[in-house]
mmCIF file of C-alpha atoms in Angstrom:
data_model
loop_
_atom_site.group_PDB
_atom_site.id
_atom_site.type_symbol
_atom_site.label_atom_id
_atom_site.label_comp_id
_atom_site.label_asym_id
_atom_site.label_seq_id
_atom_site.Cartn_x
_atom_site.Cartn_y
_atom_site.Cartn_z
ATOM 1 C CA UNK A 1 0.000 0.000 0.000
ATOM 2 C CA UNK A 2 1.806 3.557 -1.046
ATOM 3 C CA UNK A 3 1.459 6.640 1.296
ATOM 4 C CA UNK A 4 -1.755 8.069 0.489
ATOM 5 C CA UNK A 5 -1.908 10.400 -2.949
ATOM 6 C CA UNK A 6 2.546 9.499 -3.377
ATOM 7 C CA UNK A 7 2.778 7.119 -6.096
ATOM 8 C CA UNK A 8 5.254 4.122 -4.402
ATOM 9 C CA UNK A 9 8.631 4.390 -4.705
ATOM 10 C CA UNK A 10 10.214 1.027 -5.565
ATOM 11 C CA UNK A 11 13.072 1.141 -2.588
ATOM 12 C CA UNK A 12 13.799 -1.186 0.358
ATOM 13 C CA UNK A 13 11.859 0.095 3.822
ATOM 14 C CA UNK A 14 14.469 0.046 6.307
ATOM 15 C CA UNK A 15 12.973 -0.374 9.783
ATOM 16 C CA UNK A 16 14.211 1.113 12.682
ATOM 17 C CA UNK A 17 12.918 -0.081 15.718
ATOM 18 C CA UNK A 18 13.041 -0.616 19.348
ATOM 19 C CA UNK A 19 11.774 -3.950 20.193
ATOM 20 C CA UNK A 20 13.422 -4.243 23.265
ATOM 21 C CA UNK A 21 11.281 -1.041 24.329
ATOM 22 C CA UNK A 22 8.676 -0.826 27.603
ATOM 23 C CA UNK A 23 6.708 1.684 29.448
ATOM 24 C CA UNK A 24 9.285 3.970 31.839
ATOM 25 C CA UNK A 25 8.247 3.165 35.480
ATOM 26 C CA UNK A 26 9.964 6.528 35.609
ATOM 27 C CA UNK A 27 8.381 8.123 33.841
ATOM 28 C CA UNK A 28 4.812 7.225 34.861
ATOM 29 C CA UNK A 29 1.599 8.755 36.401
ATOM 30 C CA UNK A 30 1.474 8.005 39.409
ATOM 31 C CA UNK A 31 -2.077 6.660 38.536
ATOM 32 C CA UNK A 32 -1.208 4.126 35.707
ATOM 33 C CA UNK A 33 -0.024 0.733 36.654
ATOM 34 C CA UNK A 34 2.538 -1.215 34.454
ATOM 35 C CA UNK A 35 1.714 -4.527 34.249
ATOM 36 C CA UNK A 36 4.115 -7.805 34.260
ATOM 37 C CA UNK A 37 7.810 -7.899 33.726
ATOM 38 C CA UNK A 38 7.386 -6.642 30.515
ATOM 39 C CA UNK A 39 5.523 -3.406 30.910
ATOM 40 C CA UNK A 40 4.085 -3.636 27.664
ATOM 41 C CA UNK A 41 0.362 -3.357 29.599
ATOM 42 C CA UNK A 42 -0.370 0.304 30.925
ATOM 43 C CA UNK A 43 -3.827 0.814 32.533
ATOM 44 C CA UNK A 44 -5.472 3.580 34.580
ATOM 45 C CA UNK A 45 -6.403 2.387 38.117
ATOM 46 C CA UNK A 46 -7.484 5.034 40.325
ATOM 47 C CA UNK A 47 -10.914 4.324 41.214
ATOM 48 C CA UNK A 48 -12.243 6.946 42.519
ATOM 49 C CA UNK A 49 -11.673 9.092 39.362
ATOM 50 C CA UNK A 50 -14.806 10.920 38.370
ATOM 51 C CA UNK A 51 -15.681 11.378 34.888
ATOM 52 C CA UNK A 52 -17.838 15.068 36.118
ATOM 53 C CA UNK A 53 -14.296 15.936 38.072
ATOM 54 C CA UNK A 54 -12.229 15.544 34.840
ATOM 55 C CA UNK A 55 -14.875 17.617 33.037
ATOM 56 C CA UNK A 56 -14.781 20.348 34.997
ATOM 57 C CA UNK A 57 -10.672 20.512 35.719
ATOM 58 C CA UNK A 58 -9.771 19.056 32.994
ATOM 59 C CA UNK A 59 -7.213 17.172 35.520
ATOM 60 C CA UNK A 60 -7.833 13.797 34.510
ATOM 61 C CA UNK A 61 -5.239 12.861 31.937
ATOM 62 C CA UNK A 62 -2.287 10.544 32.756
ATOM 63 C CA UNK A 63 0.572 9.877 30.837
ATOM 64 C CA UNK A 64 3.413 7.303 30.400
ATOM 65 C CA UNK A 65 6.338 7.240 28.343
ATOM 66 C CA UNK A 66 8.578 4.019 26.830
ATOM 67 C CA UNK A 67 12.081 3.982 28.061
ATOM 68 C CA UNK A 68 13.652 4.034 24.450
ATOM 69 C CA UNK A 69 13.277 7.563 22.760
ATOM 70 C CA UNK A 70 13.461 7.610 18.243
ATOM 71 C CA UNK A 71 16.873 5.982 17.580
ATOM 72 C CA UNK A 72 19.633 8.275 16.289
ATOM 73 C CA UNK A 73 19.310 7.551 12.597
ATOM 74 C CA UNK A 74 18.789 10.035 9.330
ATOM 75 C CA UNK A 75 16.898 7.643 7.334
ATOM 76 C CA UNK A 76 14.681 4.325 8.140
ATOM 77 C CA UNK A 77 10.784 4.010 9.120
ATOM 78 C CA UNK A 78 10.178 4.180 13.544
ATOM 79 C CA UNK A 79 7.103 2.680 14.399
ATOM 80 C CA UNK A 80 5.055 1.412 17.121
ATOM 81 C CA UNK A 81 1.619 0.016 17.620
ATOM 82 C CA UNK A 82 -1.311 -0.214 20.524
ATOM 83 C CA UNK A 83 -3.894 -2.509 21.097
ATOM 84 C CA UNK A 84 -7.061 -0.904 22.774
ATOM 85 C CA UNK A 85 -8.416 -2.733 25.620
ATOM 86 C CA UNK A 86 -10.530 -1.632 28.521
ATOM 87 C CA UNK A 87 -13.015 -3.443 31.379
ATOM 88 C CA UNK A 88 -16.544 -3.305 30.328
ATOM 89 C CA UNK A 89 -15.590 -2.799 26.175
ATOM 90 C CA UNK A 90 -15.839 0.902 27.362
ATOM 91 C CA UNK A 91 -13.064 3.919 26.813
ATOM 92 C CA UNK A 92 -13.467 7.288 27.467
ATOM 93 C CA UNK A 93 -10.513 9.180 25.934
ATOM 94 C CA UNK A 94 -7.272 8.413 24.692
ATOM 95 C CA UNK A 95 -4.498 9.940 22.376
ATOM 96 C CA UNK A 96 -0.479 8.107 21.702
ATOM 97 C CA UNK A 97 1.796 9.812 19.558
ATOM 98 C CA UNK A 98 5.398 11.017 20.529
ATOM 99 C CA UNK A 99 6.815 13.365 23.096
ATOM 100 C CA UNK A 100 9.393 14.717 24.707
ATOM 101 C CA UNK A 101 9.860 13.839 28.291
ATOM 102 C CA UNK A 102 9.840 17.397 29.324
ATOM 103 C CA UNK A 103 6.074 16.790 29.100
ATOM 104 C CA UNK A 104 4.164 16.696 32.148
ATOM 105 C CA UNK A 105 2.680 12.680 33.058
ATOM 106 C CA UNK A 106 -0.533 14.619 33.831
ATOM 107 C CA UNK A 107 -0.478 16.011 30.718
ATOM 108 C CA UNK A 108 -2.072 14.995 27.298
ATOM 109 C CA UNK A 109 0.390 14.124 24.748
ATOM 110 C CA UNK A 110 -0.480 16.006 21.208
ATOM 111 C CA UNK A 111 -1.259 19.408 23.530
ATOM 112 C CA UNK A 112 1.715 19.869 24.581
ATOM 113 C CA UNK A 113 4.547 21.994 22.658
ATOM 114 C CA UNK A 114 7.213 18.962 20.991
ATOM 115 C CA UNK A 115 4.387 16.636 21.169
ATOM 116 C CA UNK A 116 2.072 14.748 18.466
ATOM 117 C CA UNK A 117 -0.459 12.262 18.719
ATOM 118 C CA UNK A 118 -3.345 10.456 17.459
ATOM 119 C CA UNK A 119 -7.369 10.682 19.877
ATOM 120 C CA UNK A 120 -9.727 8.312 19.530
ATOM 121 C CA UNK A 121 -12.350 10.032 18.335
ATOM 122 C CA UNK A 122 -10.293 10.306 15.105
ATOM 123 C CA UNK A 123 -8.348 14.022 15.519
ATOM 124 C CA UNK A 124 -4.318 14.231 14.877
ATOM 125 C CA UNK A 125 -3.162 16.443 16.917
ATOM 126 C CA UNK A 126 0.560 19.035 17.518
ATOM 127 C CA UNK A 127 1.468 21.669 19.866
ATOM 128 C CA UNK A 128 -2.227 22.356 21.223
ATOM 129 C CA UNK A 129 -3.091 22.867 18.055
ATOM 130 C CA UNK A 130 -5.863 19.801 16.091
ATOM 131 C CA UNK A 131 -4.991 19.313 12.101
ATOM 132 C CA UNK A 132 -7.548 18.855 9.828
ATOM 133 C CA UNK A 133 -7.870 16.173 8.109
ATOM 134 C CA UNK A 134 -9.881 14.572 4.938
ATOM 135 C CA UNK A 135 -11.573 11.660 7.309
ATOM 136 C CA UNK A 136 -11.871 11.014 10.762
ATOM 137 C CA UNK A 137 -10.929 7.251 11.688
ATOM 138 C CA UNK A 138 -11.763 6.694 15.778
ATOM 139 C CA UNK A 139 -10.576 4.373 17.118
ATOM 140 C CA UNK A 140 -12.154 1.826 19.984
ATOM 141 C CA UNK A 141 -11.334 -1.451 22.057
ATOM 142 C CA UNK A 142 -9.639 -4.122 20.136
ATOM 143 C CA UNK A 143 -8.637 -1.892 17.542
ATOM 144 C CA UNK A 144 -4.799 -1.726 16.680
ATOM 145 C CA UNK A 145 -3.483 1.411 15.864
ATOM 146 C CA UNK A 146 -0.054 2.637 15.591
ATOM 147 C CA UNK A 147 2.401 5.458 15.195
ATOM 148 C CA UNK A 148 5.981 6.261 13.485
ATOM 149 C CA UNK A 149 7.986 8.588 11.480
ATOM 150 C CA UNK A 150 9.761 8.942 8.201
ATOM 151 C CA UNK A 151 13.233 9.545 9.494
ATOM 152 C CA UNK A 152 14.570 10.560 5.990
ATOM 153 C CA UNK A 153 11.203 13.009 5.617
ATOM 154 C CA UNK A 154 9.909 13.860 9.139
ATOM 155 C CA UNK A 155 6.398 12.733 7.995
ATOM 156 C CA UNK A 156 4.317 11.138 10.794
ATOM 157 C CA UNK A 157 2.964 7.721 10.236
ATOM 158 C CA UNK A 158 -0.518 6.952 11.881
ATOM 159 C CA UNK A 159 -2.934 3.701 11.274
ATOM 160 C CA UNK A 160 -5.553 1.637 12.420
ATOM 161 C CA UNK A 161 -5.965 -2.072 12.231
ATOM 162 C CA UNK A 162 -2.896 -1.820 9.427
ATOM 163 C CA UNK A 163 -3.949 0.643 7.216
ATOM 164 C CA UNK A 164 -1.863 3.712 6.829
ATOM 165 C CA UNK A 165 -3.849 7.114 7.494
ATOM 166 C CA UNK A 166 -3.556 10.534 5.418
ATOM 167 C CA UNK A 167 -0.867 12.087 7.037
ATOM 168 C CA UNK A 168 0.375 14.288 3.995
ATOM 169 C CA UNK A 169 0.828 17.305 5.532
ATOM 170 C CA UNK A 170 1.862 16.420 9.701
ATOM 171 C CA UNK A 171 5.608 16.564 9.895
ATOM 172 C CA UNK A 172 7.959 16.907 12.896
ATOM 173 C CA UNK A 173 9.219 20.023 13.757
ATOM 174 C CA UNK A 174 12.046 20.539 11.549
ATOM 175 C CA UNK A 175 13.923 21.981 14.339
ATOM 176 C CA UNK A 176 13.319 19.656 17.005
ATOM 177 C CA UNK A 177 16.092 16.639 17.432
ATOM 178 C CA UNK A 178 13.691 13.547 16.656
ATOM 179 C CA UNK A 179 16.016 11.114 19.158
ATOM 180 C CA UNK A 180 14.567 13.506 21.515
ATOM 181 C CA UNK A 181 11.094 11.986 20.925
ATOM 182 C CA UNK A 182 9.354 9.053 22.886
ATOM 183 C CA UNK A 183 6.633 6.621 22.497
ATOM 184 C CA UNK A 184 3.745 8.560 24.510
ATOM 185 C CA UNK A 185 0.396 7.495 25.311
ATOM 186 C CA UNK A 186 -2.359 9.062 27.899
ATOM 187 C CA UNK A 187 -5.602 7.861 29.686
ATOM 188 C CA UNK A 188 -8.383 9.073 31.299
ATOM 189 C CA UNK A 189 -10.844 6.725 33.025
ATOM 190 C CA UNK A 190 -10.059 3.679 35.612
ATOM 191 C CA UNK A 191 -9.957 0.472 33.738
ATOM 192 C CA UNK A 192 -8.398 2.180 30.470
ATOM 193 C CA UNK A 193 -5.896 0.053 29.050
ATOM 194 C CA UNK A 194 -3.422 -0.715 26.420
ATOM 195 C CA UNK A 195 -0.807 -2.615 25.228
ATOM 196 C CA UNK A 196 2.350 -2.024 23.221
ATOM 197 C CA UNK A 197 4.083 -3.397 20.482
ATOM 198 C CA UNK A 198 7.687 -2.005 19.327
ATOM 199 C CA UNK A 199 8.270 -4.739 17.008
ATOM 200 C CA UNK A 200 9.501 -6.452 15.337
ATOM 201 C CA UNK A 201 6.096 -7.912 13.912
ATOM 202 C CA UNK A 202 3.339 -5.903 13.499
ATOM 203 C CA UNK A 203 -0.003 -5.426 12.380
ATOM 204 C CA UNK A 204 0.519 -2.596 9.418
ATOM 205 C CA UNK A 205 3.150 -3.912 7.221
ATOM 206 C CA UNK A 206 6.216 -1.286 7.126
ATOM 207 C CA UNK A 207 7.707 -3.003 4.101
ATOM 208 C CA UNK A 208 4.210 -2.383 2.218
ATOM 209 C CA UNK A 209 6.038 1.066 0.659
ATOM 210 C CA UNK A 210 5.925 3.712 2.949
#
């Protein structure tokens, strides 16, 4: 599959991952709770979060970051993927993308200055500031969805269940140092949970001429 409306370019894909990547206990709300050995699994377990609270103090975002930022490289495809899950097949609200760990964890990543991400109800979002785009794809429990950047470019890379998304015009700052950048993602309600995949199998196919 080529990048939306860019004819494919017949070139090898070079990954560059971080499979040996987790969720930071250090870098964690203090709210979230990593789950097994492997800290793949982040969920939000405070529960005596209230959904009125959060709408009226807009306090109830929590954030956690992976240990391993973008890796020092000048060309090659990052990329990582979630898988939505949450108790009851509910979620409230949710956005992943990248940051940088100057970010506060009770913060949302995408509103931040240096930060990007992807919301379930569909928005892209960079430095407080939601991008249009042609079509809104939410996202919901059991969906996969996943994030990366064109290291060579600076384009970001967004999909759902392994279909790239129109990203055409969302680029990283061109004066931001993208091995400054971390895997990012934030919830809101109790029960909200997700978990991470930094490769080296995944559901959207990075070979498939990005």
């Amino acid at each position: 599959m080529s990048e939306v409306g860019i004819p494919k370019i017949g070139i090898p894909t070079i990954p560059v991952l971080t499979p040996q990547n987790r969720w930071d206990i250090a870098a964690c709300a203090k709210d979230l709770m990593l789950v097994e050995r492997k800290r793949l699994i982040a969920k939000r377990c405070d529960d005596n979060f209230s959904e009125m609270f959060w709408e009226r103090t807009n306090s109830g975002s929590r954030s956690v970051f992976a240990e391993m930022p973008i890796p020092k490289k000048d060309i090659g495809i990052f990329y990582f993927e979630l898988k939505i899950g949450t108790k009851d097949d509910k979620m409230s609200i949710l956005y992943f993308g990248l940051a940088t760990k100057q970010m506060p964890l009770n913060s949302i990543v995408g509103t931040e200055k240096g930060t990007y991400a992807y919301g379930n109800h569909g928005q892209f979002c960079c430095h407080d500031e939601e991008i249009e785009t042609p079509s809104y794809k939410p996202f919901d429990v059991g969906d996969v969805v996943g994030c990366g950047v064109n290291l060579a470019t600076r384009r970001i890379i967004y999909t759902k269940n392994g279909e790239r998304l129109d990203t055409a015009d969302l680029f990283v700052d061109s004066a931001g140092d993208l091995s400054d950048l971390f895997p990012c993602v934030t919830l809101f309600s109790p029960g909200n949970k997700i978990e991470a995949n930094f490769g080296p199998i995944f559901t959207f196919d990075i070979a498939d001429g990005i």
